[in-house]
């Protein structure tokens, strides 16, 4: 067994402050891309998600006992975004984050794999997520893992398109 093995587990209440800091560190790279008011709104939304009751699962990734990644799993677009009109009734990953110092070690892949496994356990046929063009490396990862664009589930925020991706769980190589 490798010393640097990634361990995925459910977050505990006492992990929340570490998760908050992890999210700010991970998403902080977009502070210079977004206008100041846009960044503040984005940051406030991220932090509010840590304490909300909406996620069905809060996952964290650890290496040697240190929290290096996290993600949230929601059961529908209504619960995830307050958007029932998106008509997504299968799990959605939100706020997938990996510490900048721990990137490139497969942490995001392991968090997605666990989310997909849990979605299957819930009887879901698909797993969704939303992202934007500013998250170019994340988009490449999602596509490499088998996610495909779901244009009909995109979200328009002002002039920006938040792109939807869908993973067909039964065919997903990530679960093989």
XYZ file of C-alpha atoms in Angstrom:
176
model
C 0.000 0.000 0.000
C 1.348 3.400 -1.023
C 2.051 5.968 1.668
C 0.421 8.622 -0.541
C -2.784 6.666 -1.147
C -5.849 8.839 -1.692
C -8.643 8.106 0.763
C -12.173 9.326 0.021
C -14.578 9.666 2.939
C -17.641 11.573 4.019
C -16.859 14.946 5.537
C -17.523 15.479 9.210
C -18.714 18.684 10.871
C -15.230 19.316 12.239
C -13.840 19.274 8.656
C -15.869 22.289 7.548
C -13.312 25.020 8.271
C -10.614 23.103 6.395
C -13.043 22.579 3.504
C -13.852 26.314 3.411
C -10.170 27.165 3.137
C -9.587 24.437 0.550
C -12.413 25.807 -1.612
C -11.099 29.369 -1.419
C -7.563 28.188 -2.247
C -8.755 26.002 -5.130
C -11.171 28.489 -6.682
C -9.018 31.537 -5.855
C -7.326 31.289 -9.247
C -10.543 32.709 -10.773
C -10.434 35.889 -8.680
C -8.382 37.610 -11.381
C -10.628 36.310 -14.182
C -13.939 37.498 -12.727
C -14.916 41.110 -12.050
C -14.599 41.962 -8.315
C -18.358 41.796 -7.634
C -18.576 38.543 -9.603
C -15.753 37.000 -7.576
C -17.311 38.095 -4.271
C -20.677 36.596 -5.245
C -18.983 33.384 -6.421
C -16.930 33.154 -3.206
C -20.003 33.780 -1.016
C -21.906 31.043 -2.886
C -19.012 28.613 -2.440
C -18.735 29.271 1.282
C -22.508 29.051 1.837
C -22.502 25.593 0.268
C -20.254 24.230 3.011
C -22.920 24.740 5.670
C -26.080 24.139 3.657
C -28.235 21.051 4.125
C -28.851 20.501 0.402
C -26.026 18.076 -0.514
C -26.780 14.380 -0.225
C -23.046 13.804 0.250
C -20.038 15.902 1.167
C -16.939 14.038 0.097
C -13.377 14.763 1.012
C -10.111 13.340 -0.220
C -7.210 12.804 2.143
C -3.578 11.940 1.648
C -1.729 10.951 4.821
C -4.601 12.341 6.898
C -4.508 15.781 5.227
C -7.637 17.020 3.429
C -6.558 17.777 -0.145
C -9.871 17.702 -2.041
C -13.617 17.920 -1.683
C -16.850 17.756 -3.643
C -20.574 17.900 -3.064
C -23.221 15.591 -4.489
C -26.799 16.806 -4.989
C -29.802 14.735 -6.059
C -31.368 17.105 -8.611
C -31.127 20.495 -10.314
C -33.814 21.743 -7.933
C -31.672 20.897 -4.914
C -28.319 21.836 -6.463
C -29.253 25.142 -8.072
C -32.883 25.884 -7.241
C -33.606 25.275 -10.939
C -36.324 22.647 -11.358
C -36.724 23.750 -14.985
C -33.357 22.131 -15.803
C -35.201 18.854 -15.244
C -32.184 16.966 -13.895
C -33.386 14.245 -11.532
C -30.111 12.384 -11.141
C -27.070 13.302 -9.038
C -25.040 16.423 -9.753
C -21.448 17.071 -8.644
C -20.764 20.606 -7.474
C -17.741 22.429 -6.154
C -15.167 19.787 -6.958
C -11.961 21.232 -5.532
C -8.370 20.080 -5.154
C -5.727 21.935 -3.215
C -3.386 23.715 -5.655
C -0.427 21.998 -3.942
C -1.938 18.533 -4.481
C -3.021 18.770 -8.108
C -1.954 16.180 -10.642
C -2.202 13.235 -8.232
C -5.583 11.865 -9.357
C -7.559 13.393 -6.490
C -10.312 14.887 -8.663
C -10.632 11.590 -10.530
C -11.092 9.698 -7.259
C -13.735 12.170 -6.042
C -15.612 11.824 -9.347
C -15.293 8.037 -9.232
C -16.800 7.934 -5.726
C -19.596 10.301 -6.795
C -20.354 8.053 -9.782
C -20.351 4.957 -7.572
C -22.791 6.598 -5.152
C -25.005 7.767 -8.017
C -25.199 4.175 -9.248
C -26.097 2.983 -5.744
C -28.983 5.451 -5.827
C -30.203 3.832 -9.046
C -29.211 6.754 -11.266
C -28.340 6.279 -14.917
C -26.423 9.554 -15.248
C -24.213 11.896 -13.249
C -24.150 15.606 -14.121
C -21.917 18.575 -13.462
C -21.690 22.152 -14.669
C -18.577 24.137 -15.479
C -17.383 27.072 -17.535
C -14.715 27.778 -20.124
C -12.493 29.439 -17.516
C -12.035 25.961 -15.985
C -10.218 24.588 -19.011
C -8.167 21.907 -17.237
C -11.288 20.650 -15.434
C -13.169 20.375 -18.736
C -10.334 18.297 -20.189
C -10.484 15.970 -17.173
C -14.254 15.551 -17.418
C -14.065 14.726 -21.113
C -11.204 12.286 -20.553
C -13.324 10.514 -17.909
C -16.210 10.115 -20.352
C -18.455 13.089 -19.608
C -20.244 14.433 -22.673
C -21.796 17.828 -23.235
C -25.473 18.040 -22.339
C -26.376 21.241 -24.169
C -30.017 21.029 -23.104
C -28.976 21.372 -19.434
C -26.761 24.477 -19.802
C -27.403 27.406 -17.451
C -27.267 31.008 -18.671
C -25.904 33.427 -16.053
C -26.042 36.877 -17.581
C -24.001 36.566 -20.759
C -22.083 33.529 -19.518
C -22.979 29.949 -20.322
C -22.432 27.450 -17.527
C -21.923 24.280 -19.526
C -23.549 21.018 -18.553
C -21.789 17.664 -18.787
C -23.321 14.230 -18.314
C -21.732 10.848 -17.619
C -23.675 7.739 -18.676
C -23.000 5.573 -15.630
C -23.680 2.146 -17.126
C -21.045 2.682 -19.842
C -18.595 4.731 -17.763
C -15.056 3.418 -18.052
C -14.219 5.173 -14.778
C -16.361 2.590 -12.961
C -14.880 -0.477 -14.682
